[in-house]
Amino acid sequence: MPRTPEETMRRLLDLMLAKDTDAVADLWAEDGTAEFPFAAGSSPRRLTGRKEIRDYLAGFPEVYDLRAVPPITVHHTQRPDTVVVEYHADGQSVRTGEPYRMDYIVVITVQNGSITHFRDYWNPLANATAAGTLPELLDSLRSGTVR
């Protein structure tokens, strides 16, 4: 089991490439959180607890065929339990067949070997374009239903 934030993030990405979202969710502490500050439309801005995270991740392989995560860049912070990770993911949208390339910046905190806090900064427009849901996202922005 990974122990450090960097080891945990690398394991998380390996599991996402293997499409093992249950094992990804198991990396979280029972009461760990995931935040998505740039989320828009129907995407959640915060998940609390391993069950919510598991439910959220369950549909990912049905939307994206993640194929590669080139080398990541890890920035260590003054807190040994927290790192900032920059990476991008390549793949294909299952729904549209279009290429998927998403850039990410993640702030991950790991305590006692489990993720306690995960803040994921991603681009909702690029995500919706790849998923084929850009019209729905734009409608939500126009109607003011963005959270």
mmCIF file of N, CA and C in Angstrom:
data_model
loop_
_atom_site.group_PDB
_atom_site.id
_atom_site.type_symbol
_atom_site.label_atom_id
_atom_site.label_comp_id
_atom_site.label_asym_id
_atom_site.label_seq_id
_atom_site.Cartn_x
_atom_site.Cartn_y
_atom_site.Cartn_z
ATOM 1 N N MET A 1 0.848 -1.187 0.000
ATOM 2 C CA MET A 1 0.000 0.000 0.000
ATOM 3 C C MET A 1 0.888 1.242 0.000
ATOM 4 N N PRO A 2 0.595 2.201 -0.885
ATOM 5 C CA PRO A 2 1.396 3.423 -0.903
ATOM 6 C C PRO A 2 1.244 4.187 0.409
ATOM 7 N N ARG A 3 2.288 4.889 0.792
ATOM 8 C CA ARG A 3 2.253 5.616 2.064
ATOM 9 C C ARG A 3 2.357 7.128 1.872
ATOM 10 N N THR A 4 3.229 7.559 0.983
ATOM 11 C CA THR A 4 3.441 8.996 0.820
ATOM 12 C C THR A 4 2.419 9.563 -0.162
ATOM 13 N N PRO A 5 2.210 10.876 -0.145
ATOM 14 C CA PRO A 5 1.290 11.469 -1.123
ATOM 15 C C PRO A 5 1.719 11.186 -2.568
ATOM 16 N N GLU A 6 3.019 11.260 -2.843
ATOM 17 C CA GLU A 6 3.488 11.009 -4.204
ATOM 18 C C GLU A 6 3.242 9.555 -4.610
ATOM 19 N N GLU A 7 3.567 8.612 -3.740
ATOM 20 C CA GLU A 7 3.309 7.197 -4.038
ATOM 21 C C GLU A 7 1.817 6.947 -4.246
ATOM 22 N N THR A 8 1.002 7.576 -3.421
ATOM 23 C CA THR A 8 -0.449 7.392 -3.520
ATOM 24 C C THR A 8 -0.982 7.940 -4.837
ATOM 25 N N MET A 9 -0.499 9.103 -5.243
ATOM 26 C CA MET A 9 -0.954 9.686 -6.506
ATOM 27 C C MET A 9 -0.527 8.820 -7.681
ATOM 28 N N ARG A 10 0.688 8.326 -7.645
ATOM 29 C CA ARG A 10 1.146 7.446 -8.730
ATOM 30 C C ARG A 10 0.300 6.165 -8.775
ATOM 31 N N ARG A 11 -0.025 5.624 -7.614
ATOM 32 C CA ARG A 11 -0.874 4.424 -7.562
ATOM 33 C C ARG A 11 -2.268 4.729 -8.099
ATOM 34 N N LEU A 12 -2.812 5.867 -7.722
ATOM 35 C CA LEU A 12 -4.134 6.281 -8.199
ATOM 36 C C LEU A 12 -4.151 6.327 -9.729
ATOM 37 N N LEU A 13 -3.148 6.925 -10.322
ATOM 38 C CA LEU A 13 -3.105 7.031 -11.783
ATOM 39 C C LEU A 13 -2.939 5.662 -12.439
ATOM 40 N N ASP A 14 -2.115 4.791 -11.853
ATOM 41 C CA ASP A 14 -1.981 3.430 -12.379
ATOM 42 C C ASP A 14 -3.321 2.695 -12.344
ATOM 43 N N LEU A 15 -4.052 2.851 -11.253
ATOM 44 C CA LEU A 15 -5.359 2.198 -11.130
ATOM 45 C C LEU A 15 -6.378 2.779 -12.105
ATOM 46 N N MET A 16 -6.307 4.089 -12.345
ATOM 47 C CA MET A 16 -7.213 4.692 -13.336
ATOM 48 C C MET A 16 -6.909 4.148 -14.726
ATOM 49 N N LEU A 17 -5.633 3.989 -15.048
ATOM 50 C CA LEU A 17 -5.268 3.395 -16.343
ATOM 51 C C LEU A 17 -5.767 1.956 -16.447
ATOM 52 N N ALA A 18 -5.791 1.244 -15.323
ATOM 53 C CA ALA A 18 -6.290 -0.133 -15.295
ATOM 54 C C ALA A 18 -7.822 -0.185 -15.221
ATOM 55 N N LYS A 19 -8.440 0.992 -15.117
ATOM 56 C CA LYS A 19 -9.907 1.122 -15.031
ATOM 57 C C LYS A 19 -10.475 0.436 -13.787
ATOM 58 N N ASP A 20 -9.691 0.421 -12.715
ATOM 59 C CA ASP A 20 -10.108 -0.182 -11.443
ATOM 60 C C ASP A 20 -10.545 0.923 -10.489
ATOM 61 N N THR A 21 -11.725 1.474 -10.745
ATOM 62 C CA THR A 21 -12.192 2.615 -9.958
ATOM 63 C C THR A 21 -12.527 2.231 -8.519
ATOM 64 N N ASP A 22 -12.886 0.976 -8.268
ATOM 65 C CA ASP A 22 -13.111 0.541 -6.880
ATOM 66 C C ASP A 22 -11.827 0.650 -6.075
ATOM 67 N N ALA A 23 -10.730 0.192 -6.661
ATOM 68 C CA ALA A 23 -9.446 0.270 -5.968
ATOM 69 C C ALA A 23 -9.007 1.723 -5.791
ATOM 70 N N VAL A 24 -9.345 2.594 -6.756
ATOM 71 C CA VAL A 24 -9.039 4.012 -6.607
ATOM 72 C C VAL A 24 -9.775 4.558 -5.391
ATOM 73 N N ALA A 25 -11.062 4.276 -5.286
ATOM 74 C CA ALA A 25 -11.852 4.761 -4.148
ATOM 75 C C ALA A 25 -11.301 4.233 -2.827
ATOM 76 N N ASP A 26 -10.772 3.024 -2.847
ATOM 77 C CA ASP A 26 -10.203 2.443 -1.623
ATOM 78 C C ASP A 26 -8.965 3.196 -1.132
ATOM 79 N N LEU A 27 -8.367 4.028 -1.966
ATOM 80 C CA LEU A 27 -7.220 4.833 -1.536
ATOM 81 C C LEU A 27 -7.644 5.955 -0.588
ATOM 82 N N TRP A 28 -8.939 6.304 -0.578
ATOM 83 C CA TRP A 28 -9.439 7.384 0.273
ATOM 84 C C TRP A 28 -9.678 6.906 1.694
ATOM 85 N N ALA A 29 -9.483 7.806 2.641
ATOM 86 C CA ALA A 29 -9.911 7.561 4.016
ATOM 87 C C ALA A 29 -11.432 7.481 4.005
ATOM 88 N N GLU A 30 -11.984 6.790 4.980
ATOM 89 C CA GLU A 30 -13.451 6.623 5.045
ATOM 90 C C GLU A 30 -14.176 7.966 4.951
ATOM 91 N N ASP A 31 -13.624 9.002 5.564
ATOM 92 C CA ASP A 31 -14.261 10.319 5.554
ATOM 93 C C ASP A 31 -13.490 11.330 4.701
ATOM 94 N N GLY A 32 -12.633 10.833 3.804
ATOM 95 C CA GLY A 32 -11.851 11.711 2.940
ATOM 96 C C GLY A 32 -12.734 12.501 1.988
ATOM 97 N N THR A 33 -12.172 13.579 1.456
ATOM 98 C CA THR A 33 -12.936 14.437 0.552
ATOM 99 C C THR A 33 -12.229 14.566 -0.795
ATOM 100 N N ALA A 34 -13.030 14.897 -1.800
ATOM 101 C CA ALA A 34 -12.525 15.255 -3.124
ATOM 102 C C ALA A 34 -13.241 16.536 -3.515
ATOM 103 N N GLU A 35 -12.479 17.532 -3.920
ATOM 104 C CA GLU A 35 -13.054 18.808 -4.341
ATOM 105 C C GLU A 35 -12.648 19.093 -5.776
ATOM 106 N N PHE A 36 -13.567 19.725 -6.495
ATOM 107 C CA PHE A 36 -13.367 20.095 -7.887
ATOM 108 C C PHE A 36 -13.756 21.563 -8.037
ATOM 109 N N PRO A 37 -12.847 22.486 -7.689
ATOM 110 C CA PRO A 37 -13.201 23.915 -7.652
ATOM 111 C C PRO A 37 -13.708 24.480 -8.971
ATOM 112 N N PHE A 38 -13.295 23.912 -10.107
ATOM 113 C CA PHE A 38 -13.721 24.455 -11.400
ATOM 114 C C PHE A 38 -14.909 23.701 -11.987
ATOM 115 N N ALA A 39 -15.474 22.774 -11.259
ATOM 116 C CA ALA A 39 -16.603 21.992 -11.771
ATOM 117 C C ALA A 39 -17.758 22.916 -12.146
ATOM 118 N N ALA A 40 -18.472 22.523 -13.179
ATOM 119 C CA ALA A 40 -19.611 23.310 -13.654
ATOM 120 C C ALA A 40 -20.693 22.354 -14.141
ATOM 121 N N GLY A 41 -21.873 22.896 -14.344
ATOM 122 C CA GLY A 41 -22.978 22.072 -14.815
ATOM 123 C C GLY A 41 -23.362 21.046 -13.774
ATOM 124 N N SER A 42 -23.528 19.806 -14.203
ATOM 125 C CA SER A 42 -23.977 18.759 -13.291
ATOM 126 C C SER A 42 -22.824 18.096 -12.537
ATOM 127 N N SER A 43 -21.600 18.504 -12.806
ATOM 128 C CA SER A 43 -20.458 17.914 -12.098
ATOM 129 C C SER A 43 -20.427 18.378 -10.648
ATOM 130 N N PRO A 44 -20.167 17.461 -9.732
ATOM 131 C CA PRO A 44 -20.124 17.855 -8.316
ATOM 132 C C PRO A 44 -18.904 18.712 -8.018
ATOM 133 N N ARG A 45 -19.048 19.588 -7.060
ATOM 134 C CA ARG A 45 -17.924 20.412 -6.614
ATOM 135 C C ARG A 45 -17.218 19.781 -5.417
ATOM 136 N N ARG A 46 -17.916 18.911 -4.684
ATOM 137 C CA ARG A 46 -17.319 18.282 -3.501
ATOM 138 C C ARG A 46 -17.960 16.917 -3.268
ATOM 139 N N LEU A 47 -17.117 15.966 -2.936
ATOM 140 C CA LEU A 47 -17.562 14.636 -2.541
ATOM 141 C C LEU A 47 -16.997 14.373 -1.158
ATOM 142 N N THR A 48 -17.812 13.778 -0.307
ATOM 143 C CA THR A 48 -17.371 13.489 1.054
ATOM 144 C C THR A 48 -17.589 12.006 1.339
ATOM 145 N N GLY A 49 -16.521 11.348 1.708
ATOM 146 C CA GLY A 49 -16.610 9.938 2.069
ATOM 147 C C GLY A 49 -16.298 9.018 0.908
ATOM 148 N N ARG A 50 -15.768 7.869 1.243
ATOM 149 C CA ARG A 50 -15.352 6.887 0.249
ATOM 150 C C ARG A 50 -16.515 6.432 -0.633
ATOM 151 N N LYS A 51 -17.712 6.308 -0.066
ATOM 152 C CA LYS A 51 -18.851 5.847 -0.870
ATOM 153 C C LYS A 51 -19.194 6.842 -1.973
ATOM 154 N N GLU A 52 -19.253 8.139 -1.639
ATOM 155 C CA GLU A 52 -19.550 9.146 -2.670
ATOM 156 C C GLU A 52 -18.467 9.147 -3.743
ATOM 157 N N ILE A 53 -17.236 8.993 -3.334
ATOM 158 C CA ILE A 53 -16.123 8.973 -4.287
ATOM 159 C C ILE A 53 -16.226 7.739 -5.173
ATOM 160 N N ARG A 54 -16.534 6.591 -4.581
ATOM 161 C CA ARG A 54 -16.697 5.354 -5.356
ATOM 162 C C ARG A 54 -17.829 5.500 -6.383
ATOM 163 N N ASP A 55 -18.958 6.043 -5.944
ATOM 164 C CA ASP A 55 -20.098 6.223 -6.853
ATOM 165 C C ASP A 55 -19.743 7.166 -7.999
ATOM 166 N N TYR A 56 -19.027 8.233 -7.687
ATOM 167 C CA TYR A 56 -18.620 9.208 -8.697
ATOM 168 C C TYR A 56 -17.682 8.576 -9.730
ATOM 169 N N LEU A 57 -16.721 7.797 -9.267
ATOM 170 C CA LEU A 57 -15.725 7.208 -10.161
ATOM 171 C C LEU A 57 -16.264 6.047 -10.991
ATOM 172 N N ALA A 58 -17.319 5.423 -10.525
ATOM 173 C CA ALA A 58 -17.820 4.207 -11.167
ATOM 174 C C ALA A 58 -18.112 4.407 -12.649
ATOM 175 N N GLY A 59 -18.609 5.561 -13.035
ATOM 176 C CA GLY A 59 -18.978 5.793 -14.428
ATOM 177 C C GLY A 59 -17.851 6.276 -15.320
ATOM 178 N N PHE A 60 -16.691 6.572 -14.763
ATOM 179 C CA PHE A 60 -15.602 7.141 -15.551
ATOM 180 C C PHE A 60 -15.215 6.265 -16.745
ATOM 181 N N PRO A 61 -15.020 4.945 -16.572
ATOM 182 C CA PRO A 61 -14.618 4.124 -17.723
ATOM 183 C C PRO A 61 -15.681 4.050 -18.821
ATOM 184 N N GLU A 62 -16.920 4.388 -18.505
ATOM 185 C CA GLU A 62 -17.968 4.398 -19.524
ATOM 186 C C GLU A 62 -17.956 5.690 -20.334
ATOM 187 N N VAL A 63 -17.240 6.693 -19.836
ATOM 188 C CA VAL A 63 -17.166 7.981 -20.520
ATOM 189 C C VAL A 63 -15.819 8.159 -21.209
ATOM 190 N N TYR A 64 -14.739 7.755 -20.523
ATOM 191 C CA TYR A 64 -13.394 7.949 -21.054
ATOM 192 C C TYR A 64 -12.608 6.652 -21.042
ATOM 193 N N ASP A 65 -11.926 6.394 -22.140
ATOM 194 C CA ASP A 65 -10.976 5.290 -22.219
ATOM 195 C C ASP A 65 -9.598 5.902 -22.000
ATOM 196 N N LEU A 66 -9.187 5.957 -20.753
ATOM 197 C CA LEU A 66 -7.901 6.534 -20.388
ATOM 198 C C LEU A 66 -6.799 5.582 -20.830
ATOM 199 N N ARG A 67 -5.851 6.102 -21.627
ATOM 200 C CA ARG A 67 -4.828 5.233 -22.210
ATOM 201 C C ARG A 67 -3.412 5.543 -21.764
ATOM 202 N N ALA A 68 -3.147 6.779 -21.367
ATOM 203 C CA ALA A 68 -1.772 7.116 -20.990
ATOM 204 C C ALA A 68 -1.752 8.320 -20.063
ATOM 205 N N VAL A 69 -0.839 8.275 -19.135
ATOM 206 C CA VAL A 69 -0.525 9.431 -18.298
ATOM 207 C C VAL A 69 0.991 9.578 -18.374
ATOM 208 N N PRO A 70 1.449 10.512 -19.231
ATOM 209 C CA PRO A 70 2.897 10.739 -19.314
ATOM 210 C C PRO A 70 3.459 11.123 -17.948
ATOM 211 N N PRO A 71 4.766 11.153 -17.822
ATOM 212 C CA PRO A 71 5.372 11.451 -16.518
ATOM 213 C C PRO A 71 4.746 12.667 -15.830
ATOM 214 N N ILE A 72 4.550 12.522 -14.540
ATOM 215 C CA ILE A 72 3.939 13.589 -13.753
ATOM 216 C C ILE A 72 5.032 14.462 -13.130
ATOM 217 N N THR A 73 4.626 15.660 -12.763
ATOM 218 C CA THR A 73 5.526 16.566 -12.046
ATOM 219 C C THR A 73 4.974 16.728 -10.637
ATOM 220 N N VAL A 74 5.814 16.480 -9.651
ATOM 221 C CA VAL A 74 5.393 16.556 -8.253
ATOM 222 C C VAL A 74 6.123 17.710 -7.578
ATOM 223 N N HIS A 75 5.339 18.567 -6.925
ATOM 224 C CA HIS A 75 5.893 19.680 -6.159
ATOM 225 C C HIS A 75 5.647 19.398 -4.683
ATOM 226 N N HIS A 76 6.706 19.297 -3.926
ATOM 227 C CA HIS A 76 6.579 19.045 -2.492
ATOM 228 C C HIS A 76 6.289 20.363 -1.781
ATOM 229 N N THR A 77 5.486 20.284 -0.749
ATOM 230 C CA THR A 77 5.119 21.471 0.024
ATOM 231 C C THR A 77 5.840 21.434 1.369
ATOM 232 N N GLN A 78 5.593 22.425 2.172
ATOM 233 C CA GLN A 78 6.186 22.443 3.510
ATOM 234 C C GLN A 78 5.539 21.409 4.424
ATOM 235 N N ARG A 79 4.419 20.866 3.998
ATOM 236 C CA ARG A 79 3.748 19.809 4.756
ATOM 237 C C ARG A 79 4.111 18.466 4.140
ATOM 238 N N PRO A 80 4.712 17.559 4.880
ATOM 239 C CA PRO A 80 5.109 16.271 4.301
ATOM 240 C C PRO A 80 3.930 15.403 3.867
ATOM 241 N N ASP A 81 2.729 15.721 4.335
ATOM 242 C CA ASP A 81 1.564 14.923 3.950
ATOM 243 C C ASP A 81 0.856 15.451 2.711
ATOM 244 N N THR A 82 1.381 16.524 2.097
ATOM 245 C CA THR A 82 0.696 17.177 0.971
ATOM 246 C C THR A 82 1.675 17.468 -0.161
ATOM 247 N N VAL A 83 1.262 17.123 -1.394
ATOM 248 C CA VAL A 83 2.017 17.478 -2.594
ATOM 249 C C VAL A 83 1.058 18.079 -3.618
ATOM 250 N N VAL A 84 1.644 18.809 -4.561
ATOM 251 C CA VAL A 84 0.914 19.331 -5.706
ATOM 252 C C VAL A 84 1.428 18.569 -6.924
ATOM 253 N N VAL A 85 0.512 18.038 -7.718
ATOM 254 C CA VAL A 85 0.886 17.198 -8.853
ATOM 255 C C VAL A 85 0.323 17.791 -10.133
ATOM 256 N N GLU A 86 1.187 17.942 -11.130
ATOM 257 C CA GLU A 86 0.770 18.374 -12.463
ATOM 258 C C GLU A 86 0.906 17.182 -13.402
ATOM 259 N N TYR A 87 -0.122 16.963 -14.211
ATOM 260 C CA TYR A 87 -0.045 15.880 -15.186
ATOM 261 C C TYR A 87 -1.105 16.082 -16.245
ATOM 262 N N HIS A 88 -1.021 15.294 -17.290
ATOM 263 C CA HIS A 88 -2.119 15.252 -18.254
ATOM 264 C C HIS A 88 -2.418 13.797 -18.586
ATOM 265 N N ALA A 89 -3.635 13.596 -18.997
ATOM 266 C CA ALA A 89 -4.110 12.258 -19.323
ATOM 267 C C ALA A 89 -4.537 12.238 -20.784
ATOM 268 N N ASP A 90 -4.207 11.161 -21.459
ATOM 269 C CA ASP A 90 -4.584 10.976 -22.854
ATOM 270 C C ASP A 90 -5.473 9.752 -22.981
ATOM 271 N N GLY A 91 -6.407 9.836 -23.901
ATOM 272 C CA GLY A 91 -7.285 8.704 -24.150
ATOM 273 C C GLY A 91 -8.276 9.034 -25.237
ATOM 274 N N GLN A 92 -9.450 8.440 -25.097
ATOM 275 C CA GLN A 92 -10.497 8.626 -26.089
ATOM 276 C C GLN A 92 -11.837 8.682 -25.376
ATOM 277 N N SER A 93 -12.708 9.540 -25.864
ATOM 278 C CA SER A 93 -14.067 9.593 -25.345
ATOM 279 C C SER A 93 -14.820 8.365 -25.834
ATOM 280 N N VAL A 94 -15.390 7.604 -24.918
ATOM 281 C CA VAL A 94 -16.151 6.418 -25.288
ATOM 282 C C VAL A 94 -17.410 6.820 -26.056
ATOM 283 N N ARG A 95 -18.036 7.908 -25.648
ATOM 284 C CA ARG A 95 -19.301 8.334 -26.263
ATOM 285 C C ARG A 95 -19.124 8.913 -27.659
ATOM 286 N N THR A 96 -18.064 9.695 -27.858
ATOM 287 C CA THR A 96 -17.904 10.403 -29.136
ATOM 288 C C THR A 96 -16.809 9.827 -30.017
ATOM 289 N N GLY A 97 -15.885 9.053 -29.446
ATOM 290 C CA GLY A 97 -14.746 8.555 -30.200
ATOM 291 C C GLY A 97 -13.655 9.603 -30.383
ATOM 292 N N GLU A 98 -13.893 10.801 -29.862
ATOM 293 C CA GLU A 98 -12.923 11.888 -29.994
ATOM 294 C C GLU A 98 -11.761 11.678 -29.025
ATOM 295 N N PRO A 99 -10.594 12.223 -29.400
ATOM 296 C CA PRO A 99 -9.460 12.154 -28.476
ATOM 297 C C PRO A 99 -9.775 12.886 -27.179
ATOM 298 N N TYR A 100 -9.215 12.392 -26.114
ATOM 299 C CA TYR A 100 -9.354 12.994 -24.791
ATOM 300 C C TYR A 100 -7.961 13.352 -24.317
ATOM 301 N N ARG A 101 -7.766 14.627 -24.014
ATOM 302 C CA ARG A 101 -6.508 15.072 -23.411
ATOM 303 C C ARG A 101 -6.876 16.136 -22.394
ATOM 304 N N MET A 102 -6.608 15.819 -21.154
ATOM 305 C CA MET A 102 -6.980 16.734 -20.082
ATOM 306 C C MET A 102 -5.756 17.036 -19.244
ATOM 307 N N ASP A 103 -5.566 18.319 -18.966
ATOM 308 C CA ASP A 103 -4.504 18.741 -18.065
ATOM 309 C C ASP A 103 -5.077 18.881 -16.666
ATOM 310 N N TYR A 104 -4.300 18.478 -15.675
ATOM 311 C CA TYR A 104 -4.747 18.491 -14.286
ATOM 312 C C TYR A 104 -3.691 19.117 -13.389
ATOM 313 N N ILE A 105 -4.158 19.725 -12.334
ATOM 314 C CA ILE A 105 -3.331 20.079 -11.187
ATOM 315 C C ILE A 105 -4.091 19.579 -9.973
ATOM 316 N N VAL A 106 -3.441 18.741 -9.181
ATOM 317 C CA VAL A 106 -4.071 18.124 -8.020
ATOM 318 C C VAL A 106 -3.257 18.455 -6.776
ATOM 319 N N VAL A 107 -3.965 18.814 -5.722
ATOM 320 C CA VAL A 107 -3.357 18.964 -4.404
ATOM 321 C C VAL A 107 -3.874 17.785 -3.593
ATOM 322 N N ILE A 108 -2.955 16.918 -3.151
ATOM 323 C CA ILE A 108 -3.352 15.691 -2.470
ATOM 324 C C ILE A 108 -2.706 15.620 -1.088
ATOM 325 N N THR A 109 -3.543 15.305 -0.099
ATOM 326 C CA THR A 109 -3.075 15.128 1.274
ATOM 327 C C THR A 109 -3.344 13.685 1.678
ATOM 328 N N VAL A 110 -2.304 13.039 2.194
ATOM 329 C CA VAL A 110 -2.385 11.631 2.608
ATOM 330 C C VAL A 110 -1.941 11.529 4.058
ATOM 331 N N GLN A 111 -2.792 10.925 4.858
ATOM 332 C CA GLN A 111 -2.471 10.692 6.266
ATOM 333 C C GLN A 111 -2.729 9.232 6.581
ATOM 334 N N ASN A 112 -1.803 8.614 7.275
ATOM 335 C CA ASN A 112 -1.913 7.194 7.628
ATOM 336 C C ASN A 112 -2.166 6.318 6.401
ATOM 337 N N GLY A 113 -1.565 6.692 5.259
ATOM 338 C CA GLY A 113 -1.668 5.886 4.056
ATOM 339 C C GLY A 113 -2.923 6.069 3.243
ATOM 340 N N SER A 114 -3.825 6.955 3.655
ATOM 341 C CA SER A 114 -5.082 7.162 2.925
ATOM 342 C C SER A 114 -5.247 8.627 2.547
ATOM 343 N N ILE A 115 -5.921 8.850 1.433
ATOM 344 C CA ILE A 115 -6.193 10.218 0.987
ATOM 345 C C ILE A 115 -7.235 10.838 1.910
ATOM 346 N N THR A 116 -6.885 11.953 2.503
ATOM 347 C CA THR A 116 -7.842 12.666 3.351
ATOM 348 C C THR A 116 -8.425 13.871 2.635
ATOM 349 N N HIS A 117 -7.665 14.415 1.696
ATOM 350 C CA HIS A 117 -8.162 15.559 0.930
ATOM 351 C C HIS A 117 -7.523 15.531 -0.461
ATOM 352 N N PHE A 118 -8.366 15.764 -1.471
ATOM 353 C CA PHE A 118 -7.941 15.715 -2.866
ATOM 354 C C PHE A 118 -8.627 16.878 -3.563
ATOM 355 N N ARG A 119 -7.850 17.834 -4.020
ATOM 356 C CA ARG A 119 -8.417 18.992 -4.727
ATOM 357 C C ARG A 119 -7.924 18.932 -6.160
ATOM 358 N N ASP A 120 -8.854 18.786 -7.099
ATOM 359 C CA ASP A 120 -8.557 18.509 -8.501
ATOM 360 C C ASP A 120 -9.007 19.695 -9.360
ATOM 361 N N TYR A 121 -8.023 20.364 -9.976
ATOM 362 C CA TYR A 121 -8.308 21.503 -10.848
ATOM 363 C C TYR A 121 -8.239 21.028 -12.302
ATOM 364 N N TRP A 122 -9.383 20.976 -12.961
ATOM 365 C CA TRP A 122 -9.459 20.549 -14.349
ATOM 366 C C TRP A 122 -10.376 21.498 -15.105
ATOM 367 N N ASN A 123 -10.327 21.406 -16.411
ATOM 368 C CA ASN A 123 -11.047 22.322 -17.286
ATOM 369 C C ASN A 123 -12.414 21.735 -17.666
ATOM 370 N N PRO A 124 -13.512 22.311 -17.165
ATOM 371 C CA PRO A 124 -14.825 21.750 -17.478
ATOM 372 C C PRO A 124 -15.197 21.865 -18.953
ATOM 373 N N LEU A 125 -14.684 22.861 -19.662
ATOM 374 C CA LEU A 125 -14.989 22.982 -21.092
ATOM 375 C C LEU A 125 -14.311 21.878 -21.887
ATOM 376 N N ALA A 126 -13.051 21.599 -21.586
ATOM 377 C CA ALA A 126 -12.349 20.508 -22.271
ATOM 378 C C ALA A 126 -12.999 19.168 -21.940
ATOM 379 N N ASN A 127 -13.401 19.003 -20.687
ATOM 380 C CA ASN A 127 -14.058 17.772 -20.259
ATOM 381 C C ASN A 127 -15.376 17.573 -21.012
ATOM 382 N N ALA A 128 -16.205 18.608 -21.077
ATOM 383 C CA ALA A 128 -17.504 18.502 -21.749
ATOM 384 C C ALA A 128 -17.339 18.290 -23.248
ATOM 385 N N THR A 129 -16.331 18.912 -23.837
ATOM 386 C CA THR A 129 -16.078 18.718 -25.263
ATOM 387 C C THR A 129 -15.740 17.264 -25.544
ATOM 388 N N ALA A 130 -14.835 16.700 -24.758
ATOM 389 C CA ALA A 130 -14.436 15.307 -24.951
ATOM 390 C C ALA A 130 -15.587 14.346 -24.685
ATOM 391 N N ALA A 131 -16.412 14.663 -23.692
ATOM 392 C CA ALA A 131 -17.516 13.769 -23.322
ATOM 393 C C ALA A 131 -18.714 13.901 -24.249
ATOM 394 N N GLY A 132 -18.710 14.927 -25.094
ATOM 395 C CA GLY A 132 -19.856 15.151 -25.969
ATOM 396 C C GLY A 132 -21.012 15.822 -25.255
ATOM 397 N N THR A 133 -20.727 16.483 -24.131
ATOM 398 C CA THR A 133 -21.788 17.137 -23.346
ATOM 399 C C THR A 133 -21.630 18.654 -23.312
ATOM 400 N N LEU A 134 -20.868 19.209 -24.258
ATOM 401 C CA LEU A 134 -20.662 20.652 -24.266
ATOM 402 C C LEU A 134 -21.972 21.429 -24.395
ATOM 403 N N PRO A 135 -22.914 21.037 -25.257
ATOM 404 C CA PRO A 135 -24.182 21.793 -25.329
ATOM 405 C C PRO A 135 -24.907 21.862 -23.982
ATOM 406 N N GLU A 136 -24.921 20.750 -23.241
ATOM 407 C CA GLU A 136 -25.579 20.742 -21.936
ATOM 408 C C GLU A 136 -24.874 21.662 -20.947
ATOM 409 N N LEU A 137 -23.529 21.635 -20.969
ATOM 410 C CA LEU A 137 -22.780 22.508 -20.077
ATOM 411 C C LEU A 137 -23.049 23.970 -20.415
ATOM 412 N N LEU A 138 -23.027 24.308 -21.698
ATOM 413 C CA LEU A 138 -23.294 25.698 -22.100
ATOM 414 C C LEU A 138 -24.708 26.120 -21.725
ATOM 415 N N ASP A 139 -25.671 25.222 -21.871
ATOM 416 C CA ASP A 139 -27.048 25.534 -21.448
ATOM 417 C C ASP A 139 -27.103 25.825 -19.959
ATOM 418 N N SER A 140 -26.371 25.039 -19.149
ATOM 419 C CA SER A 140 -26.388 25.260 -17.717
ATOM 420 C C SER A 140 -25.734 26.604 -17.369
ATOM 421 N N LEU A 141 -24.707 26.980 -18.125
ATOM 422 C CA LEU A 141 -24.070 28.268 -17.896
ATOM 423 C C LEU A 141 -25.007 29.424 -18.256
ATOM 424 N N ARG A 142 -25.729 29.261 -19.361
ATOM 425 C CA ARG A 142 -26.673 30.303 -19.790
ATOM 426 C C ARG A 142 -27.834 30.452 -18.813
ATOM 427 N N SER A 143 -28.282 29.322 -18.269
ATOM 428 C CA SER A 143 -29.451 29.364 -17.397
ATOM 429 C C SER A 143 -29.092 29.727 -15.955
ATOM 430 N N GLY A 144 -27.803 29.827 -15.683
ATOM 431 C CA GLY A 144 -27.380 30.198 -14.330
ATOM 432 C C GLY A 144 -27.472 29.080 -13.329
ATOM 433 N N THR A 145 -27.496 27.820 -13.786
ATOM 434 C CA THR A 145 -27.604 26.697 -12.851
ATOM 435 C C THR A 145 -26.241 26.184 -12.421
ATOM 436 N N VAL A 146 -25.191 26.889 -12.793
ATOM 437 C CA VAL A 146 -23.851 26.471 -12.392
ATOM 438 C C VAL A 146 -23.709 26.675 -10.898
ATOM 439 N N ARG A 147 -23.133 25.671 -10.246
ATOM 440 C CA ARG A 147 -22.951 25.747 -8.793
ATOM 441 C C ARG A 147 -21.762 26.566 -8.428
#
